């Protein structure tokens, strides 16, 4: 069976009628104007018109929609907050965009069991706030946390600023309610940290990018809220210097909650938006922070500041309170959109390398950008080797766009050569699919296809992406 | 209908929107949580990002300007600009909305209420007469120079004449030039941006000095057209002049033998357009116990002509705010814009609330020694 033949060629009136019966007529959108806002996500240069947008309210409705889709061979692309950066939610083969933002119930936050159960459409911030209200921490904090949904976070295994110390979304997903493309509702995992009954489908589905099943409910593990947290900034002459400081910090035995860096262009763009008084003259900025008991946090920040100084920091500033720290982190989360102030098209990538290779990768990115004559700014999660080189250009500058694509092609190759990967946290989607074989090799790619076929025999879920 | 794949969409602009403004949005979605209509619907179509996607489709001719969704979403938007301060990319949504409404509310598509108001507010002599009848501050003759000159507004003069009266008590001797009309904000926000621009310029000629306005919405529009130097919103002005020279000795505003508990409803365009939010709070706290309304910065649903055009939606927007107001045990709710005043007076009265809605000028005038 081939999954590549599935292509939405317009939905018949019968299919549309059945969709309306399932979710209610007002939750099936088909007109040009109504579907246009769902024709793209946060990825530049990708857009496709879905045949219909369907907004279910319950798991049962999702199951009915998927059963119908499998029966009729209709593509279905699940979508949460639409903040995907790899065109993972763009309906390139038409069909149905299945939007889960109506499923917004926080079902449970248990301080006794240190877990929460939420519907897929709950935003990451809402989950974090609900946990925080009970004195608990949901650590994954992708930059898009106020917009992105927990379902979308699981589907892409979203990362964030706390990856080094706390890991990423996969480290907190205990259980899932998932609707299979054929309509069965299954529950993987559950409320247990220890559970080895069967293949770990929870982890397989985490990061599956809406190609294996539609996640409708998520059970996440939580941690006790650290007593306090604090953040500081160190300025360097170059990003590579900051990279060396990162290596020194971790080699010194500190595992900080936050280690983020921005190059000069990013500092300027973030400062234009946030007005924090950042030093625009510095070549790079390292945002470092930790959480824990007040004494531990002070010690940890002192150690990190000392490591920065020893590695050529030209200035260090410590936030004086938690609010100041939050301002710094909030500004960092805005790096990407703030960079769009430089030019209309902002192509962002997501390569990740082993931590000791950061300084080298950063140097290589700068060299590649110079050679291809592109404007490139880089920021990223230094602590986990996850870099976001961002190339900006004008929409109608086709030559710049071609040069950007050529530069990124080299950047991907370089990352893989250094033992890294083409995407750390944004996903493969449609945007990075051309490089997936280079990363995984033919045998693994073939296995992905067999896994996909086992879940989705008709090939209806997010066709043309992972596993197709 | 076939599925179209557009991996490399090179939109050719029809030039309906300012291209730089339109290009600034990268669809990150950071605006979604700030948007009142998205929060009510959780529907991408009713979000700033979704609306800009619609504008782009119109600009490139993929959607006609009279597409039903385009018309509905340009109308459903409150125009509160809460998406602007949270936008890291610096998208000027308010300016884009004006251009959008110029397209969607033109000619026969103009909502009749908006057309009527636009026509009414054009008639300066009628505004002046209404102001006189209702007892707004008396004019002091033609503008004399380039000092600070009080603008009477169009809506406020008739609906809340006590506001300009109060300003003349707070700032004795303030010049109130005659011959002033509407500032055109109402036009700019409802499909007549060219006329809105002209009216602002004409008002700038009638008031050639620094224009002092009691309406946040008018202030933001006038700043757009005439520049920041020419415009002082009342709270900005009072904080400035009362720190530079002698402030009047203000007493406490008291209710039932204790200091009054007072909250503020921000004016959206004052807060989101001009970035002014500290001054009105500062002034309230000088004469009363200031209580922060959790939703102070969120739109009340008045939104220019919105509450007249879409009363049901305006009611849905204001409903959670009314619950907050009632739960805070307030004596007064202070506003800095006449449209907010009308919306909140009406909504709280309908609810049988005992909280009184007053303009900042009126509250401060209560604190003047008698």
Short mmCIF file of C-alpha atoms in Angstrom, two decimals, chain A:
data_model
loop_
_atom_site.label_atom_id
_atom_site.label_comp_id
_atom_site.label_asym_id
_atom_site.label_seq_id
_atom_site.Cartn_x
_atom_site.Cartn_y
_atom_site.Cartn_z
CA UNK A 1 0.00 0.00 0.00
CA UNK A 2 1.31 3.38 -0.90
CA UNK A 3 0.74 6.43 1.20
CA UNK A 4 1.88 8.83 -1.44
CA UNK A 5 -1.26 8.64 -3.52
CA UNK A 6 -3.48 10.29 -0.94
CA UNK A 7 -4.34 13.73 -2.19
CA UNK A 8 -7.37 15.80 -1.39
CA UNK A 9 -9.12 16.61 -4.61
CA UNK A 10 -12.03 18.41 -3.14
CA UNK A 11 -14.45 16.88 -0.70
CA UNK A 12 -17.71 15.55 -2.04
CA UNK A 13 -20.95 17.06 -0.76
CA UNK A 14 -21.61 13.72 0.96
CA UNK A 15 -18.37 13.91 2.93
CA UNK A 16 -19.05 17.51 3.92
CA UNK A 17 -22.56 16.60 5.05
CA UNK A 18 -21.22 13.81 7.20
CA UNK A 19 -18.61 16.11 8.71
CA UNK A 20 -21.36 18.59 9.56
CA UNK A 21 -23.36 15.84 11.20
CA UNK A 22 -20.36 14.90 13.32
CA UNK A 23 -19.21 18.30 14.64
CA UNK A 24 -22.10 20.62 13.79
CA UNK A 25 -22.39 22.76 10.68
CA UNK A 26 -20.77 25.82 12.24
CA UNK A 27 -17.60 23.85 12.93
CA UNK A 28 -17.00 22.82 9.34
CA UNK A 29 -15.45 25.63 7.30
CA UNK A 30 -15.21 25.39 3.53
CA UNK A 31 -15.37 28.83 1.92
CA UNK A 32 -12.24 30.50 0.56
CA UNK A 33 -12.34 33.17 3.24
CA UNK A 34 -13.03 30.79 6.10
CA UNK A 35 -10.19 28.40 5.33
CA UNK A 36 -7.61 31.04 4.37
CA UNK A 37 -6.45 31.70 7.98
CA UNK A 38 -5.76 27.96 8.32
CA UNK A 39 -3.73 27.76 5.12
CA UNK A 40 -0.44 28.41 6.89
CA UNK A 41 1.31 28.24 10.25
CA UNK A 42 4.31 30.22 11.47
CA UNK A 43 6.57 28.92 8.69
CA UNK A 44 7.41 31.44 5.98
CA UNK A 45 6.93 30.54 2.33
CA UNK A 46 4.58 27.59 2.87
CA UNK A 47 0.88 27.84 2.22
CA UNK A 48 -1.81 25.49 0.97
CA UNK A 49 -5.55 25.70 0.88
CA UNK A 50 -7.29 22.97 2.85
CA UNK A 51 -10.57 21.73 1.38
CA UNK A 52 -12.18 22.06 4.79
CA UNK A 53 -11.35 23.08 8.32
CA UNK A 54 -13.02 21.00 11.02
CA UNK A 55 -13.12 22.00 14.68
CA UNK A 56 -14.15 19.05 16.90
CA UNK A 57 -15.04 19.46 20.56
CA UNK A 58 -14.70 15.88 21.82
CA UNK A 59 -12.59 12.79 21.37
CA UNK A 60 -15.63 11.00 20.00
CA UNK A 61 -15.99 13.64 17.29
CA UNK A 62 -12.30 13.31 16.40
CA UNK A 63 -12.78 9.54 16.12
CA UNK A 64 -15.79 9.92 13.84
CA UNK A 65 -13.95 12.38 11.61
CA UNK A 66 -10.92 10.07 11.30
CA UNK A 67 -13.04 7.01 10.60
CA UNK A 68 -14.76 8.93 7.82
CA UNK A 69 -11.41 10.14 6.48
CA UNK A 70 -9.94 6.65 6.33
CA UNK A 71 -13.10 5.32 4.69
CA UNK A 72 -12.99 8.04 2.01
CA UNK A 73 -9.23 8.49 1.67
CA UNK A 74 -9.35 12.11 2.81
CA UNK A 75 -6.13 13.71 4.10
CA UNK A 76 -6.32 15.05 7.69
CA UNK A 77 -3.79 17.48 9.11
CA UNK A 78 -4.07 18.02 12.88
CA UNK A 79 -3.41 21.55 14.13
CA UNK A 80 -3.14 23.19 17.54
CA UNK A 81 -2.09 26.82 18.01
CA UNK A 82 -0.57 27.03 14.53
CA UNK A 83 2.86 28.13 15.75
CA UNK A 84 4.73 25.35 13.95
CA UNK A 85 7.98 26.45 12.32
CA UNK A 86 8.47 23.57 9.87
CA UNK A 87 5.20 23.77 7.95
CA UNK A 88 4.04 20.70 9.85
CA UNK A 89 0.40 21.83 9.80
CA UNK A 90 0.22 23.02 6.21
CA UNK A 91 -2.23 20.87 4.22
CA UNK A 92 -0.01 20.40 1.20
CA UNK A 93 -2.33 17.73 -0.19
CA UNK A 94 -5.54 19.49 0.74
CA UNK A 95 -8.17 17.62 2.69
CA UNK A 96 -9.12 18.50 6.24
CA UNK A 97 -7.25 20.68 8.71
CA UNK A 98 -8.41 19.33 12.07
CA UNK A 99 -8.15 22.13 14.64
CA UNK A 100 -8.12 21.08 18.30
CA UNK A 101 -8.34 24.50 19.95
CA UNK A 102 -11.87 23.88 21.19
CA UNK A 103 -10.65 21.10 23.49
CA UNK A 104 -9.47 23.32 26.32
CA UNK A 105 -10.32 21.55 29.58
CA UNK A 106 -7.69 21.23 32.29
CA UNK A 107 -9.09 18.03 33.72
CA UNK A 108 -6.89 17.52 36.73
CA UNK A 109 -3.85 18.85 38.54
CA UNK A 110 -2.80 16.45 41.29
CA UNK A 111 -0.31 17.67 43.86
CA UNK A 112 -0.33 14.22 45.46
CA UNK A 113 0.59 12.41 42.29
CA UNK A 114 2.62 15.26 40.75
CA UNK A 115 0.76 15.14 37.46
CA UNK A 116 -1.80 16.94 35.35
CA UNK A 117 -4.32 15.76 32.78
CA UNK A 118 -5.34 18.20 30.05
CA UNK A 119 -7.15 18.15 26.76
CA UNK A 120 -4.99 18.63 23.68
CA UNK A 121 -6.09 22.21 22.97
CA UNK A 122 -4.98 23.64 26.33
CA UNK A 123 -2.14 26.11 25.78
CA UNK A 124 1.25 25.39 27.31
CA UNK A 125 0.98 28.54 29.43
CA UNK A 126 -2.42 27.53 30.74
CA UNK A 127 -1.03 24.16 31.84
CA UNK A 128 2.02 25.81 33.42
CA UNK A 129 -0.18 28.33 35.24
CA UNK A 130 -2.55 25.63 36.49
CA UNK A 131 0.43 23.67 37.81
CA UNK A 132 1.99 26.78 39.31
CA UNK A 133 -1.25 27.58 41.18
CA UNK A 134 -0.75 24.28 43.04
CA UNK A 135 2.94 24.96 43.69
CA UNK A 136 4.07 22.71 40.84
CA UNK A 137 6.28 23.15 37.80
CA UNK A 138 5.64 22.00 34.23
CA UNK A 139 9.19 22.46 32.93
CA UNK A 140 8.92 22.41 29.10
CA UNK A 141 8.66 26.05 28.01
CA UNK A 142 8.84 26.50 24.25
CA UNK A 143 9.14 30.12 23.12
CA UNK A 144 5.61 29.95 21.78
CA UNK A 145 4.15 28.77 25.11
CA UNK A 146 1.38 31.37 25.24
CA UNK A 147 0.11 30.24 21.83
CA UNK A 148 1.10 26.60 21.39
CA UNK A 149 -1.10 23.80 22.66
CA UNK A 150 -0.03 20.87 24.80
CA UNK A 151 -1.24 18.51 22.07
CA UNK A 152 0.96 20.32 19.57
CA UNK A 153 3.88 20.30 22.01
CA UNK A 154 3.62 16.54 22.34
CA UNK A 155 3.20 16.04 18.61
CA UNK A 156 6.45 17.94 18.00
CA UNK A 157 8.23 17.07 21.24
CA UNK A 158 8.64 20.78 21.89
CA UNK A 159 11.76 21.92 23.70
CA UNK A 160 12.38 25.31 25.18
CA UNK A 161 14.68 27.21 27.46
CA UNK A 162 14.98 24.65 30.24
CA UNK A 163 16.14 21.68 28.14
CA UNK A 164 19.56 21.19 29.69
CA UNK A 165 18.49 20.74 33.29
CA UNK A 166 14.93 19.53 32.83
CA UNK A 167 14.78 17.91 29.42
CA UNK A 168 12.04 18.45 26.85
CA UNK A 169 8.39 17.53 26.41
CA UNK A 170 9.09 13.80 26.04
CA UNK A 171 10.52 13.70 29.56
CA UNK A 172 7.17 14.72 31.03
CA UNK A 173 4.59 12.86 28.95
CA UNK A 174 3.25 9.99 31.05
CA UNK A 175 0.22 9.04 29.04
CA UNK A 176 -1.80 9.92 25.98
CA UNK A 177 -5.27 9.49 24.70
CA UNK A 178 -4.88 9.08 20.96
CA UNK A 179 -7.32 8.56 18.14
CA UNK A 180 -5.90 6.29 15.48
CA UNK A 181 -6.51 7.20 11.83
CA UNK A 182 -8.85 4.22 11.63
CA UNK A 183 -10.99 5.64 14.44
CA UNK A 184 -10.00 3.55 17.47
CA UNK A 185 -9.37 5.50 20.67
CA UNK A 186 -6.39 4.17 22.60
CA UNK A 187 -4.74 5.21 25.85
CA UNK A 188 -0.98 4.81 26.00
CA UNK A 189 0.97 4.91 29.25
CA UNK A 190 -0.99 6.44 32.09
CA UNK A 191 -0.24 7.92 35.48
CA UNK A 192 2.89 5.90 36.13
CA UNK A 193 6.56 6.78 35.86
CA UNK A 194 7.33 3.06 35.74
CA UNK A 195 5.41 1.09 33.14
CA UNK A 196 7.05 -1.24 30.64
CA UNK A 197 4.01 -3.15 29.48
CA UNK A 198 4.48 -3.15 25.73
CA UNK A 199 6.32 -0.94 23.27
CA UNK A 200 6.65 2.64 24.46
CA UNK A 201 4.00 4.04 22.16
CA UNK A 202 3.81 7.21 24.25
CA UNK A 203 7.35 8.08 23.22
CA UNK A 204 6.76 7.02 19.64
CA UNK A 205 3.78 9.32 19.37
CA UNK A 206 5.70 12.16 21.04
CA UNK A 207 7.29 13.93 18.11
CA UNK A 208 5.25 12.03 15.50
CA UNK A 209 4.05 15.34 14.04
CA UNK A 210 0.46 14.31 13.53
CA UNK A 211 1.33 11.45 11.20
CA UNK A 212 0.44 8.47 13.40
CA UNK A 213 -2.56 9.53 15.45
CA UNK A 214 -4.42 12.55 16.76
CA UNK A 215 -3.59 13.30 20.37
CA UNK A 216 -6.71 14.34 22.26
CA UNK A 217 -5.64 14.20 25.91
CA UNK A 218 -2.27 14.32 27.65
CA UNK A 219 -1.14 13.25 31.11
CA UNK A 220 2.06 15.04 32.12
CA UNK A 221 4.36 14.67 35.08
CA UNK A 222 5.07 17.74 37.19
CA UNK A 223 7.80 18.74 39.63
CA UNK A 224 7.67 20.66 42.87
CA UNK A 225 8.14 24.36 42.08
CA UNK A 226 11.70 25.43 42.85
CA UNK A 227 11.87 27.91 45.70
CA UNK A 228 13.35 30.67 43.61
CA UNK A 229 15.09 31.37 40.32
CA UNK A 230 17.52 33.99 39.11
CA UNK A 231 19.07 35.00 35.82
CA UNK A 232 22.15 36.88 34.72
CA UNK A 233 23.70 38.13 31.50
CA UNK A 234 27.27 37.93 30.29
CA UNK A 235 28.49 39.81 27.22
CA UNK A 236 31.20 38.50 24.92
CA UNK A 237 33.02 39.71 21.84
CA UNK A 238 31.82 36.76 19.78
CA UNK A 239 29.32 33.93 19.85
CA UNK A 240 32.17 31.45 19.74
CA UNK A 241 33.58 32.96 22.97
CA UNK A 242 30.17 32.52 24.57
CA UNK A 243 30.15 28.92 23.34
CA UNK A 244 33.45 28.26 25.08
CA UNK A 245 32.07 29.75 28.30
CA UNK A 246 29.13 27.34 28.06
CA UNK A 247 31.48 24.38 27.83
CA UNK A 248 33.42 25.70 30.83
CA UNK A 249 30.27 26.20 32.89
CA UNK A 250 29.08 22.65 32.41
CA UNK A 251 32.56 21.17 32.76
CA UNK A 252 32.69 22.99 36.10
CA UNK A 253 29.87 20.85 37.42
CA UNK A 254 26.96 23.26 37.09
CA UNK A 255 23.80 22.06 35.34
CA UNK A 256 21.91 25.35 35.01
CA UNK A 257 18.22 25.77 34.25
CA UNK A 258 18.95 28.35 31.56
CA UNK A 259 21.84 28.87 29.16
CA UNK A 260 20.77 30.87 26.13
CA UNK A 261 22.78 32.88 23.71
CA UNK A 262 22.14 35.63 21.20
CA UNK A 263 24.49 37.17 18.69
CA UNK A 264 24.82 40.89 18.02
CA UNK A 265 21.97 41.12 15.49
CA UNK A 266 19.63 39.29 17.88
CA UNK A 267 20.59 41.54 20.78
CA UNK A 268 19.68 44.60 18.71
CA UNK A 269 16.35 43.17 17.56
CA UNK A 270 15.32 42.02 21.04
CA UNK A 271 16.36 45.35 22.55
CA UNK A 272 14.26 47.21 19.95
CA UNK A 273 11.20 45.32 21.24
CA UNK A 274 11.84 44.84 24.94
CA UNK A 275 13.87 47.93 25.94
CA UNK A 276 15.83 46.18 28.68
CA UNK A 277 19.01 48.19 28.27
CA UNK A 278 21.01 45.38 26.65
CA UNK A 279 24.51 46.19 25.38
CA UNK A 280 24.11 46.48 21.62
CA UNK A 281 27.84 46.73 21.10
CA UNK A 282 28.58 43.26 22.39
CA UNK A 283 29.20 40.50 19.87
CA UNK A 284 27.19 37.99 21.88
CA UNK A 285 25.11 37.67 24.98
CA UNK A 286 24.85 34.64 27.23
CA UNK A 287 21.75 34.45 29.38
CA UNK A 288 22.41 32.13 32.30
CA UNK A 289 20.11 31.20 35.12
CA UNK A 290 19.26 28.62 37.68
CA UNK A 291 16.55 27.68 40.13
CA UNK A 292 16.45 25.97 43.50
CA UNK A 293 16.95 27.13 47.08
CA UNK A 294 18.05 30.76 47.44
CA UNK A 295 21.52 29.72 48.59
CA UNK A 296 22.02 27.20 45.80
CA UNK A 297 20.89 29.70 43.21
CA UNK A 298 23.30 32.37 44.43
CA UNK A 299 26.17 29.89 44.41
CA UNK A 300 25.26 28.57 41.00
CA UNK A 301 25.09 32.05 39.47
CA UNK A 302 28.39 33.04 41.08
CA UNK A 303 30.06 29.94 39.62
CA UNK A 304 28.65 30.63 36.17
CA UNK A 305 29.64 34.31 36.31
CA UNK A 306 33.18 33.28 37.27
CA UNK A 307 33.35 30.83 34.35
CA UNK A 308 32.19 33.57 31.98
CA UNK A 309 34.80 35.99 33.30
CA UNK A 310 37.50 33.38 32.94
CA UNK A 311 36.44 32.89 29.32
CA UNK A 312 36.64 36.49 28.25
CA UNK A 313 33.28 37.98 29.24
CA UNK A 314 33.44 41.75 28.76
CA UNK A 315 30.64 42.47 31.19
CA UNK A 316 28.27 40.65 33.54
CA UNK A 317 24.92 41.79 34.94
CA UNK A 318 22.79 39.84 37.40
CA UNK A 319 19.04 40.38 37.59
CA UNK A 320 18.22 41.66 41.03
CA UNK A 321 14.95 39.82 41.46
CA UNK A 322 12.66 37.17 40.02
CA UNK A 323 10.69 39.77 38.04
CA UNK A 324 13.88 41.02 36.39
CA UNK A 325 14.77 37.44 35.53
CA UNK A 326 11.35 36.87 34.01
CA UNK A 327 11.77 39.98 31.85
CA UNK A 328 15.06 38.65 30.50
CA UNK A 329 13.57 35.24 29.73
CA UNK A 330 10.48 36.74 28.14
CA UNK A 331 12.67 38.88 25.90
CA UNK A 332 14.71 35.84 24.89
CA UNK A 333 11.54 33.95 23.93
CA UNK A 334 10.72 36.77 21.52
CA UNK A 335 14.01 36.50 19.64
CA UNK A 336 12.54 35.01 16.49
CA UNK A 337 9.67 37.41 15.89
CA UNK A 338 11.84 40.31 17.00
CA UNK A 339 14.37 39.37 14.31
CA UNK A 340 11.70 39.88 11.69
CA UNK A 341 12.24 43.60 12.24
CA UNK A 342 15.38 43.19 10.13
CA UNK A 343 13.61 42.08 6.93
CA UNK A 344 10.19 40.72 5.89
CA UNK A 345 11.14 37.06 5.42
CA UNK A 346 12.67 35.32 8.42
CA UNK A 347 13.94 31.82 7.68
CA UNK A 348 14.73 30.12 10.95
CA UNK A 349 16.56 26.85 11.39
CA UNK A 350 16.99 24.53 14.27
CA UNK A 351 20.22 22.53 13.96
CA UNK A 352 21.57 20.89 17.07
CA UNK A 353 25.10 19.68 17.76
CA UNK A 354 26.80 17.95 20.69
CA UNK A 355 27.60 20.65 23.23
CA UNK A 356 31.39 20.57 22.83
CA UNK A 357 30.90 21.42 19.14
CA UNK A 358 28.88 24.59 19.71
CA UNK A 359 31.71 27.06 19.25
CA UNK A 360 32.81 25.27 16.10
CA UNK A 361 29.30 25.11 14.66
CA UNK A 362 28.78 28.79 15.35
CA UNK A 363 32.02 29.66 13.56
CA UNK A 364 31.00 27.46 10.64
CA UNK A 365 27.57 29.08 10.39
CA UNK A 366 29.17 32.51 10.21
CA UNK A 367 31.61 31.34 7.57
CA UNK A 368 28.85 29.73 5.49
CA UNK A 369 26.67 32.84 5.76
CA UNK A 370 29.56 35.04 4.63
CA UNK A 371 30.32 32.83 1.68
CA UNK A 372 26.69 32.81 0.53
CA UNK A 373 26.33 36.53 1.17
CA UNK A 374 23.27 36.25 3.42
CA UNK A 375 22.25 38.21 6.53
CA UNK A 376 22.27 35.60 9.29
CA UNK A 377 21.59 36.08 12.99
CA UNK A 378 21.99 33.24 15.44
CA UNK A 379 20.44 32.59 18.82
CA UNK A 380 19.79 29.39 20.64
CA UNK A 381 19.80 27.10 23.58
CA UNK A 382 23.50 26.91 24.23
CA UNK A 383 23.10 24.46 27.06
CA UNK A 384 21.73 21.72 24.84
CA UNK A 385 23.56 22.58 21.63
CA UNK A 386 20.38 23.71 19.90
CA UNK A 387 21.05 26.63 17.54
CA UNK A 388 18.62 28.83 15.66
CA UNK A 389 20.51 30.44 12.79
CA UNK A 390 18.06 32.81 11.12
CA UNK A 391 18.47 34.27 7.66
CA UNK A 392 16.44 37.33 6.72
CA UNK A 393 15.70 38.79 3.29
CA UNK A 394 13.07 40.67 1.31
CA UNK A 395 10.14 38.67 -0.02
CA UNK A 396 10.74 39.64 -3.63
CA UNK A 397 14.50 39.07 -3.53
CA UNK A 398 14.52 35.68 -5.20
CA UNK A 399 18.26 35.53 -5.42
CA UNK A 400 18.61 36.11 -1.66
CA UNK A 401 16.15 33.33 -1.08
CA UNK A 402 18.11 30.95 -3.27
CA UNK A 403 21.32 31.89 -1.45
CA UNK A 404 19.59 31.34 1.91
CA UNK A 405 18.48 27.87 0.88
CA UNK A 406 21.97 27.01 -0.33
CA UNK A 407 23.46 28.28 2.93
CA UNK A 408 21.07 26.22 5.06
CA UNK A 409 21.75 23.17 2.96
CA UNK A 410 25.40 23.51 3.96
CA UNK A 411 24.52 24.25 7.58
CA UNK A 412 22.51 21.02 7.79
CA UNK A 413 25.33 19.02 6.27
CA UNK A 414 27.80 20.59 8.68
CA UNK A 415 25.61 19.85 11.72
CA UNK A 416 25.27 16.20 10.72
CA UNK A 417 29.01 15.95 10.14
CA UNK A 418 29.61 17.24 13.68
CA UNK A 419 27.36 14.50 15.09
CA UNK A 420 24.30 16.74 15.25
CA UNK A 421 20.85 16.84 13.70
CA UNK A 422 18.79 18.91 11.28
CA UNK A 423 16.15 19.81 13.84
CA UNK A 424 16.30 19.89 17.62
CA UNK A 425 12.79 20.94 18.53
CA UNK A 426 10.82 22.46 15.67
CA UNK A 427 10.20 19.25 13.77
CA UNK A 428 10.65 18.01 10.24
CA UNK A 429 7.28 19.00 8.80
CA UNK A 430 7.32 19.78 5.11
CA UNK A 431 10.18 22.23 5.42
CA UNK A 432 12.95 19.85 6.46
CA UNK A 433 11.76 16.66 4.86
CA UNK A 434 14.30 16.93 2.02
CA UNK A 435 17.14 16.52 4.53
CA UNK A 436 15.63 13.70 6.60
CA UNK A 437 17.22 10.88 4.62
CA UNK A 438 20.62 12.48 5.10
CA UNK A 439 20.07 12.41 8.85
CA UNK A 440 18.44 8.98 9.24
CA UNK A 441 19.75 6.87 6.38
CA UNK A 442 17.74 4.65 4.04
CA UNK A 443 17.12 1.76 6.44
CA UNK A 444 15.70 3.94 9.19
CA UNK A 445 13.61 5.92 6.73
CA UNK A 446 12.13 2.64 5.44
CA UNK A 447 11.33 1.59 9.00
CA UNK A 448 9.59 4.93 9.58
CA UNK A 449 7.41 4.18 6.56
CA UNK A 450 6.50 0.74 7.90
CA UNK A 451 5.62 2.21 11.29
CA UNK A 452 3.51 4.83 9.60
CA UNK A 453 1.69 2.19 7.55
CA UNK A 454 0.97 0.14 10.67
CA UNK A 455 -0.76 3.10 12.31
CA UNK A 456 -2.28 4.62 9.21
CA UNK A 457 -3.02 2.00 6.55
CA UNK A 458 -4.88 4.44 4.33
CA UNK A 459 -2.15 7.07 4.66
CA UNK A 460 -4.55 9.86 5.52
CA UNK A 461 -2.79 11.53 8.45
CA UNK A 462 -0.61 14.49 7.48
CA UNK A 463 0.34 12.82 4.18
CA UNK A 464 3.56 13.83 2.49
CA UNK A 465 5.34 14.48 5.79
CA UNK A 466 7.10 12.11 8.24
CA UNK A 467 6.78 8.47 7.25
CA UNK A 468 5.25 9.09 3.85
#
